[in-house]
Coordinates of C-alpha atoms in Angstrom, one line a residue:
X1 CA 7.5 3.4 17.3
X2 CA 7.8 3.0 13.5
X3 CA 6.9 6.2 11.7
X4 CA 7.2 4.9 8.1
X5 CA 3.8 4.0 6.5
X6 CA 5.6 1.8 4.0
X7 CA 7.4 -0.1 6.6
X8 CA 4.3 -0.5 8.9
X9 CA 2.2 -1.8 6.0
X10 CA 5.1 -4.0 5.0
X11 CA 5.3 -5.4 8.5
X12 CA 1.5 -6.1 8.5
X13 CA 2.1 -8.2 5.3
X14 CA 5.5 -9.6 6.1
X15 CA 4.7 -11.0 9.6
X16 CA 1.7 -13.2 8.7
X17 CA 3.2 -14.2 5.4
X18 CA 6.5 -15.2 7.1
X19 CA 4.4 -17.2 9.5
X20 CA 2.5 -18.8 6.6
X21 CA 5.7 -19.6 4.7
X22 CA 7.2 -21.2 7.9
X23 CA 4.1 -23.3 8.5
X24 CA 3.8 -24.2 4.9
X25 CA 7.5 -25.1 4.6
X26 CA 7.2 -27.3 7.7
X27 CA 4.2 -29.1 6.3
X28 CA 6.1 -29.5 2.9
X29 CA 9.1 -30.9 4.8
X30 CA 7.0 -33.4 6.8
X31 CA 5.3 -34.5 3.6
X32 CA 8.6 -34.9 1.8
X33 CA 10.0 -36.9 4.7
X34 CA 6.9 -39.1 4.6
X35 CA 7.1 -39.5 0.8
X36 CA 10.8 -40.3 0.8
X37 CA 10.4 -42.8 3.6
X38 CA 7.5 -44.5 1.9
X39 CA 9.5 -44.9 -1.3
X40 CA 12.5 -46.3 0.5
X41 CA 10.3 -48.6 2.7
X42 CA 8.6 -50.1 -0.4
X43 CA 12.0 -50.8 -2.0
X44 CA 13.2 -52.4 1.2
X45 CA 10.1 -54.6 1.5
X46 CA 10.2 -55.6 -2.2
X47 CA 13.8 -56.6 -1.7
X48 CA 13.1 -58.6 1.5
X49 CA 10.2 -60.4 -0.2
X50 CA 12.4 -61.2 -3.2
X51 CA 15.1 -62.6 -0.9
X52 CA 12.4 -64.5 1.1
X53 CA 11.1 -66.1 -2.0
X54 CA 14.6 -67.6 -2.7
X55 CA 14.6 -69.6 0.6
X56 CA 14.3 -73.3 -0.2
X57 CA 14.9 -76.7 1.3
X58 CA 18.0 -78.3 -0.2
X59 CA 19.0 -81.8 1.0
X60 CA 16.7 -81.4 4.0
X61 CA 18.2 -78.1 5.1
X62 CA 17.1 -74.5 4.4
X63 CA 19.2 -72.5 2.0
X64 CA 19.0 -69.2 0.2
X65 CA 20.5 -67.9 -3.0
X66 CA 20.3 -64.0 -2.8
X67 CA 19.5 -62.7 -6.3
X68 CA 21.6 -59.7 -7.5
X69 CA 18.3 -58.0 -8.5
X70 CA 17.2 -57.8 -4.9
X71 CA 20.2 -55.6 -4.2
X72 CA 20.5 -53.8 -7.5
X73 CA 17.3 -52.0 -7.0
X74 CA 19.0 -49.9 -4.3
X75 CA 21.6 -48.6 -6.8
X76 CA 21.7 -44.7 -6.8
X77 CA 24.2 -41.9 -7.2
X78 CA 24.2 -41.6 -3.5
X79 CA 26.1 -44.9 -3.2
X80 CA 24.1 -46.1 -0.2
X81 CA 25.3 -49.3 1.7
X82 CA 22.9 -52.2 1.7
X83 CA 22.9 -54.9 4.5
X84 CA 20.7 -58.0 4.8
X85 CA 20.2 -61.0 7.1
X86 CA 18.3 -64.2 6.6
X87 CA 17.7 -65.9 9.9
X88 CA 15.8 -69.0 10.8
X89 CA 13.5 -69.3 13.9
X90 CA 16.1 -71.3 15.6
X91 CA 18.7 -68.5 15.2
X92 CA 20.4 -70.2 12.3
X93 CA 22.0 -67.6 9.9
X94 CA 21.3 -68.5 6.3
X95 CA 22.9 -65.4 4.7
X96 CA 24.0 -61.9 5.5
X97 CA 25.4 -60.3 8.6
X98 CA 25.2 -61.9 12.0
X99 CA 25.4 -58.5 13.8
X100 CA 22.5 -57.0 11.9
X101 CA 21.2 -54.2 14.1
X102 CA 17.6 -55.4 14.4
X103 CA 16.2 -57.8 17.0
X104 CA 13.8 -60.1 15.1
X105 CA 10.4 -61.0 16.7
X106 CA 9.1 -64.0 14.8
X107 CA 5.6 -63.3 16.3
X108 CA 5.2 -60.2 14.1
X109 CA 2.9 -61.1 11.3
X110 CA 3.4 -57.7 9.5
X111 CA 6.6 -56.2 8.2
X112 CA 8.4 -54.2 10.9
X113 CA 10.3 -51.0 10.1
X114 CA 13.0 -49.3 12.2
X115 CA 15.9 -46.8 12.0
X116 CA 18.7 -48.0 14.2
X117 CA 22.4 -46.9 14.1
X118 CA 24.8 -49.2 12.5
X119 CA 28.5 -48.7 12.0
X120 CA 28.1 -45.0 13.0
X121 CA 25.3 -44.1 10.7
X122 CA 21.5 -44.4 10.6
X123 CA 20.1 -47.3 8.7
X124 CA 16.5 -47.8 7.5
X125 CA 15.6 -51.5 8.1
X126 CA 12.6 -53.7 7.3
X127 CA 12.0 -57.2 8.8
X128 CA 9.8 -59.6 6.9
X129 CA 8.7 -63.0 8.3
X130 CA 8.0 -65.9 5.9
X131 CA 6.4 -69.2 6.7
X132 CA 8.3 -72.3 5.4
X133 CA 7.1 -75.8 5.6
X134 CA 9.4 -78.8 6.0
X135 CA 7.4 -82.1 5.6
X136 CA 4.4 -80.6 7.2
X137 CA 6.4 -78.8 9.9
X138 CA 6.0 -75.0 10.0
X139 CA 9.2 -73.1 10.1
X140 CA 9.7 -69.3 10.2
X141 CA 12.3 -67.4 8.4
X142 CA 13.1 -63.8 8.9
X143 CA 14.5 -61.6 6.1
X144 CA 15.8 -58.2 7.1
X145 CA 17.2 -55.6 4.7
X146 CA 18.7 -52.3 5.6
X147 CA 19.9 -49.3 3.6
X148 CA 21.8 -46.1 4.7
X149 CA 20.0 -42.8 4.3
X150 CA 22.0 -40.9 1.8
X151 CA 19.6 -41.6 -1.0
X152 CA 16.7 -40.9 1.3
X153 CA 18.2 -37.4 2.2
X154 CA 18.8 -36.7 -1.5
X155 CA 15.2 -37.6 -2.3
X156 CA 14.0 -35.5 0.6
X157 CA 15.9 -32.5 -0.8
X158 CA 14.5 -33.0 -4.2
X159 CA 11.0 -33.1 -2.9
X160 CA 11.2 -30.3 -0.3
X161 CA 13.6 -27.7 -1.6
X162 CA 11.6 -26.7 -4.7
X163 CA 8.5 -26.1 -2.5
X164 CA 10.6 -24.0 -0.1
X165 CA 12.0 -21.9 -3.1
X166 CA 8.5 -21.3 -4.4
X167 CA 7.4 -20.0 -1.0
X168 CA 10.4 -17.7 -0.6
X169 CA 9.9 -16.4 -4.2
X170 CA 6.3 -15.8 -3.4
X171 CA 7.2 -13.9 -0.2
X172 CA 9.8 -11.7 -2.0
X173 CA 7.4 -11.0 -4.8
X174 CA 4.7 -9.9 -2.3
X175 CA 7.2 -7.6 -0.6
X176 CA 8.3 -6.1 -3.9
X177 CA 4.8 -5.6 -5.0
X178 CA 3.8 -3.9 -1.8
X179 CA 6.7 -1.5 -1.9
X180 CA 6.1 -0.7 -5.5
X181 CA 2.3 -0.5 -5.0
X182 CA 2.7 1.9 -2.1
X183 CA 5.1 4.1 -4.0
X184 CA 2.7 4.4 -6.9
X185 CA -0.5 4.8 -4.8
X186 CA 1.0 7.4 -2.4
X187 CA 1.8 9.7 -5.3
X188 CA -1.5 11.6 -5.1
X189 CA -0.9 12.3 -1.4
X190 CA 2.7 13.4 -2.2
X191 CA 1.3 15.7 -4.9
X192 CA -1.1 17.3 -2.3
X193 CA 1.9 17.6 0.1
X194 CA 3.9 19.4 -2.7
X195 CA 0.9 21.6 -3.4
X196 CA 0.7 22.6 0.2
X197 CA 4.4 23.2 0.5
X198 CA 4.5 25.5 -2.6
X199 CA 1.4 27.6 -1.6
X200 CA 1.6 31.2 -0.5
X201 CA 1.2 31.7 3.3
X202 CA -2.2 33.6 2.7
X203 CA -3.6 31.1 0.2
X204 CA -6.8 29.4 1.5
X205 CA -8.1 27.9 -1.7
X206 CA -9.5 24.3 -1.3
X207 CA -7.3 21.3 -2.1
X208 CA -8.1 19.4 -5.4
X209 CA -8.8 15.7 -4.7
X210 CA -8.0 14.8 -8.4
X211 CA -7.4 11.1 -8.8
X212 CA -7.1 10.5 -5.1
X213 CA -8.2 7.1 -3.9
X214 CA -11.7 6.8 -2.4
X215 CA -10.4 6.0 1.0
X216 CA -8.2 9.0 1.1
X217 CA -10.7 11.6 -0.1
X218 CA -12.2 12.1 3.3
X219 CA -8.8 13.4 4.4
X220 CA -8.8 16.1 1.7
X221 CA -12.4 16.8 2.4
X222 CA -11.6 17.3 6.1
X223 CA -8.7 19.6 5.3
X224 CA -11.0 21.6 2.9
X225 CA -13.7 21.9 5.6
X226 CA -11.0 23.2 8.0
X227 CA -9.8 25.7 5.3
X228 CA -13.3 26.9 5.0
X229 CA -13.6 27.5 8.7
X230 CA -10.3 29.1 8.9
X231 CA -11.2 31.3 6.0
X232 CA -14.4 32.3 7.6
X233 CA -12.5 33.1 10.9
X234 CA -10.0 35.2 9.0
X235 CA -12.8 37.1 7.3
X236 CA -14.4 37.8 10.6
X237 CA -11.1 39.0 12.1
X238 CA -10.4 41.2 9.1
X239 CA -13.9 42.6 9.4
X240 CA -13.4 43.2 13.1
X241 CA -10.1 45.0 12.6
X242 CA -11.6 47.1 9.8
X243 CA -14.7 48.0 11.9
X244 CA -12.6 48.7 15.0
X245 CA -10.3 50.9 13.0
X246 CA -13.2 52.8 11.4
X247 CA -15.0 53.3 14.8
X248 CA -11.8 54.4 16.7
X249 CA -10.7 56.8 13.9
X250 CA -13.5 59.3 14.5
X251 CA -13.2 59.7 18.3
X252 CA -9.4 59.9 18.0
X253 CA -9.7 62.6 15.5
X254 CA -12.1 64.5 17.6
X255 CA -9.8 64.2 20.7
X256 CA -6.8 65.4 18.7
X257 CA -8.8 68.4 17.4
X258 CA -9.9 69.2 21.0
X259 CA -6.3 69.0 22.2
X260 CA -5.1 71.3 19.3
X261 CA -7.9 73.7 20.2
X262 CA -7.1 73.7 23.9
X263 CA -3.5 74.6 23.2
X264 CA -4.6 77.9 21.6
X265 CA -6.8 78.9 24.6
X266 CA -5.9 81.2 27.4
X267 CA -9.3 81.4 29.1
X268 CA -9.3 78.9 32.0
X269 CA -13.1 78.5 31.8
X270 CA -12.9 77.6 28.1
X271 CA -10.0 75.2 28.8
X272 CA -12.0 73.5 31.5
X273 CA -14.9 73.0 29.1
X274 CA -12.5 71.5 26.6
X275 CA -11.0 69.1 29.2
X276 CA -14.5 68.0 30.2
X277 CA -15.2 67.3 26.5
X278 CA -11.9 65.3 26.4
X279 CA -12.9 63.4 29.4
X280 CA -16.3 62.5 27.8
X281 CA -14.5 61.4 24.6
X282 CA -12.0 59.3 26.5
X283 CA -14.8 57.6 28.4
X284 CA -16.7 56.9 25.1
X285 CA -13.5 55.5 23.7
X286 CA -13.0 53.4 26.7
X287 CA -16.5 52.1 26.5
X288 CA -16.0 51.4 22.7
X289 CA -12.9 49.6 23.3
X290 CA -14.4 47.4 26.0
X291 CA -17.3 46.6 23.7
X292 CA -14.9 45.6 20.9
X293 CA -13.0 43.4 23.2
X294 CA -16.3 41.8 24.4
X295 CA -17.3 41.2 20.8
X296 CA -14.0 39.6 20.0
X297 CA -14.3 37.3 23.0
X298 CA -17.9 36.5 22.1
X299 CA -16.9 35.4 18.7
X300 CA -14.3 33.1 20.2
X301 CA -16.6 31.8 23.0
X302 CA -16.7 28.4 21.4
X303 CA -12.9 27.8 21.9
X304 CA -11.2 26.0 24.8
X305 CA -10.3 29.4 26.3
X306 CA -13.9 29.7 27.6
X307 CA -14.6 26.5 29.5
X308 CA -18.3 25.8 30.2
X309 CA -19.9 24.6 33.4
X310 CA -23.4 24.6 35.0
X311 CA -24.4 28.2 36.0
X312 CA -27.4 29.5 37.8
X313 CA -28.9 32.3 35.7
X314 CA -30.9 33.7 38.6
X315 CA -27.7 34.2 40.7
X316 CA -25.7 35.8 37.9
X317 CA -28.7 38.1 37.0
X318 CA -28.9 39.4 40.6
X319 CA -25.2 40.3 40.5
X320 CA -25.6 42.1 37.2
X321 CA -28.6 44.1 38.4
X322 CA -26.5 45.2 41.4
X323 CA -23.8 46.5 39.1
X324 CA -26.3 48.5 36.9
X325 CA -28.3 49.8 39.8
X326 CA -26.3 53.0 39.9
X327 CA -27.0 53.8 36.2
X328 CA -30.7 53.1 36.8
X329 CA -30.9 55.4 39.8
X330 CA -29.1 58.3 37.9
X331 CA -31.8 58.0 35.2
X332 CA -34.6 57.5 37.7
X333 CA -35.5 54.2 36.0
X334 CA -37.3 51.4 37.9
X335 CA -35.0 48.4 37.5
X336 CA -36.1 45.1 38.9
X337 CA -36.1 41.3 38.5
X338 CA -39.2 39.1 38.5
X339 CA -38.0 35.5 38.4
X340 CA -40.6 32.7 38.1
X341 CA -38.1 30.2 39.5
X342 CA -35.6 30.1 42.3
X343 CA -32.9 28.4 40.1
X344 CA -32.4 28.2 36.4
X345 CA -29.3 26.2 35.4
X346 CA -27.6 26.5 32.0
X347 CA -24.2 25.3 30.6
X348 CA -22.0 28.2 29.8
X349 CA -19.1 30.5 30.7
X350 CA -19.7 32.8 33.7
X351 CA -17.9 35.8 32.2
X352 CA -19.8 35.4 28.9
X353 CA -23.2 34.9 30.5
X354 CA -22.6 38.0 32.7
X355 CA -21.6 40.0 29.6
X356 CA -24.7 38.9 27.8
X357 CA -27.1 40.1 30.6
X358 CA -25.0 43.2 31.2
X359 CA -25.4 44.3 27.5
X360 CA -29.1 43.4 27.4
X361 CA -30.0 45.4 30.5
X362 CA -27.5 48.3 29.7
X363 CA -29.0 48.5 26.2
X364 CA -32.5 48.8 27.7
X365 CA -31.4 51.4 30.3
X366 CA -29.7 53.5 27.6
X367 CA -32.9 53.7 25.5
X368 CA -35.4 53.9 28.1
X369 CA -36.3 57.5 29.1
X370 CA -36.1 58.9 32.6
X371 CA -38.7 57.5 35.1
X372 CA -39.2 54.5 32.8
X373 CA -39.2 50.9 33.8
X374 CA -36.8 47.9 33.0
X375 CA -37.8 44.5 34.2
X376 CA -35.7 41.3 34.0
X377 CA -37.7 38.1 33.9
X378 CA -36.5 34.5 34.3
X379 CA -38.7 31.4 33.7
X380 CA -38.6 27.9 32.5
X381 CA -40.4 26.7 29.4
X382 CA -40.6 23.6 27.2
X383 CA -38.0 23.5 24.5
X384 CA -39.3 23.9 20.9
X385 CA -40.1 20.6 19.2
X386 CA -38.1 21.5 16.0
X387 CA -34.6 22.6 15.7
X388 CA -34.0 22.4 19.5
X389 CA -30.5 21.8 20.8
X390 CA -30.8 20.6 24.3
X391 CA -28.6 18.9 26.9
X392 CA -29.2 15.2 27.6
X393 CA -30.8 14.2 30.9
X394 CA -34.0 15.1 32.7
X395 CA -33.7 18.8 31.8
X396 CA -33.4 18.1 28.1
X397 CA -37.0 19.1 27.3
X398 CA -36.7 22.4 29.1
X399 CA -35.3 25.9 28.2
X400 CA -34.4 28.8 30.4
X401 CA -36.2 31.9 29.1
X402 CA -34.7 35.3 29.9
X403 CA -36.7 38.4 29.1
X404 CA -35.7 42.1 29.4
X405 CA -38.8 44.3 29.1
X406 CA -38.6 48.2 28.9
X407 CA -41.2 50.9 28.1
X408 CA -38.8 52.9 25.9
X409 CA -39.3 53.9 22.2
X410 CA -39.0 50.3 21.1
X411 CA -37.7 49.1 17.7
X412 CA -39.7 49.0 14.5
X413 CA -40.4 45.5 13.3
X414 CA -38.7 46.0 10.0
X415 CA -35.3 46.8 11.6
X416 CA -35.3 44.3 14.5
X417 CA -33.0 41.9 12.6
X418 CA -30.6 44.7 11.6
X419 CA -30.0 45.8 15.2
X420 CA -28.0 42.6 15.7
X421 CA -25.5 43.8 13.1
X422 CA -22.3 45.5 14.2
X423 CA -22.4 49.2 14.8
X424 CA -26.0 49.5 13.6
X425 CA -27.9 52.0 15.9
X426 CA -31.6 52.6 15.9
X427 CA -31.2 55.9 17.9
X428 CA -30.8 59.6 17.5
X429 CA -27.3 60.8 16.4
X430 CA -26.6 62.5 19.7
X431 CA -27.6 59.5 21.9
X432 CA -24.7 57.7 23.4
X433 CA -23.9 54.1 22.4
X434 CA -21.6 52.0 20.2
X435 CA -24.0 49.8 18.3
X436 CA -22.3 46.7 19.5
X437 CA -24.4 45.6 22.5
X438 CA -26.9 43.4 20.7
X439 CA -24.2 42.1 18.4
X440 CA -22.3 40.8 21.4
X441 CA -25.5 39.3 22.9
X442 CA -26.2 37.4 19.8
X443 CA -22.7 35.9 19.5
X444 CA -22.8 34.7 23.1
X445 CA -26.4 33.4 22.7
X446 CA -25.4 31.4 19.6
X447 CA -22.3 30.0 21.3
X448 CA -24.5 28.8 24.2
X449 CA -26.7 27.0 21.6
X450 CA -29.6 29.4 22.4
X451 CA -31.7 31.9 20.4
X452 CA -32.8 35.6 20.9
X453 CA -35.8 37.4 19.5
X454 CA -37.2 41.0 19.8
X455 CA -40.8 41.8 20.1
X456 CA -43.1 44.5 21.3
X457 CA -45.3 44.3 24.5
X458 CA -49.0 43.8 24.0
X459 CA -49.7 47.5 24.6
X460 CA -47.3 48.3 21.6
X461 CA -44.9 50.5 23.6
X462 CA -41.3 49.5 24.5
X463 CA -39.4 46.4 23.7
X464 CA -39.1 42.7 24.9
X465 CA -35.7 41.0 24.3
X466 CA -36.2 37.2 24.8
X467 CA -33.3 34.8 25.1
X468 CA -33.8 31.0 25.2
X469 CA -31.0 28.8 26.5
X470 CA -31.0 25.1 26.9
X471 CA -31.5 24.1 30.5
X472 CA -29.1 21.6 32.3
X473 CA -29.1 19.9 35.6
X474 CA -27.5 21.4 38.7
X475 CA -24.0 20.3 39.6
X476 CA -23.7 17.2 41.8
X477 CA -23.8 18.1 45.5
X478 CA -25.3 21.6 44.9
X479 CA -27.3 23.0 47.8

């Protein structure tokens, strides 16, 4: 695996360009061979025709006088050897070599070219047939001319090598330009790298795109979006730590004062009273700590640490009511569930969903006076047409609606949004509670893509907390 971007891009360019140069050079070589061969063949044919034109009847017999010009046209710095043969159709040799390396076929009307071996080297040969009349009798004479290939090879090199050099120069120039271009164009990215490397660990300011190329700007934008989310998460964590420290400071101070006071007492009855107060304070701190932990988990409920799966709200609600039945009995509160459906499936985390129901019902039990009534309702309803976030499938158009109704003092309409804030309490100072229950509920509901609203019953007394969650289908094979 090649990790270098320069080398990878260079390979993307080098491989096809090398293939192109190879194919182009092969074509140039073939064209050069054809061109050199054509030039040599034309010279051979011109020489053969010139010699054939000198064949005449002298004293009743054919004779030939080979002109020097017929052979001088082959003169070149390559010093090629030139061979010829003039042969009558009765195998009479008029001139040249008897062992000429070409078998003549007098039936060929067109010049014949061949490249046989002669005296240990290749020879380019042409055979030309001329008609010769003797007192009305048709005779045929064959003129064959051959030349070694040194000049042919020299001409081939002169035609082909410049084209090859141009192709190689073009390839090297492309490689150099790619390396230089990448070095220049990657400078903005390297500047961003240097900026990140020199930053303070706690610096979360967005990156500056500057003169970054259009194709690379989405990377910087994605990093800036991540920085914003990270900054928001850090703000939440800092606020959580500050709120937790503030809320824990007071009960710890009270417990410390009670311990100091108890150390000065000798009366067992008074000491027992102080110990009882310490026990109550410890329980309140335990409850506050648990709520803070639940709030922290609710804020992180979108992470992979809280996997989601189809859950039956009716089944989970029944379990939660069983756990809170003791608290309801101690306060003589009529706690019950009135579901309109046997099953109501949502996609979520079981611990988070149980915590949401626990806080909703516990909040209602805390603020409902003795001999009051708290009712949990579960129903199915069409999803809102606007702003709805539902699951795909047959259940996409439905929501699971969870209502917790009590006949307590209720919450005034002007403060119903504020009760979802952390540590905000709409209760008497001496009434127990941490002010975190509804804040936890809202975080879990939002993480489950749902919504929560508070309203008053039709008779105006008490409170109705309504949670809407997108409905999903039951798991395969259920039931």
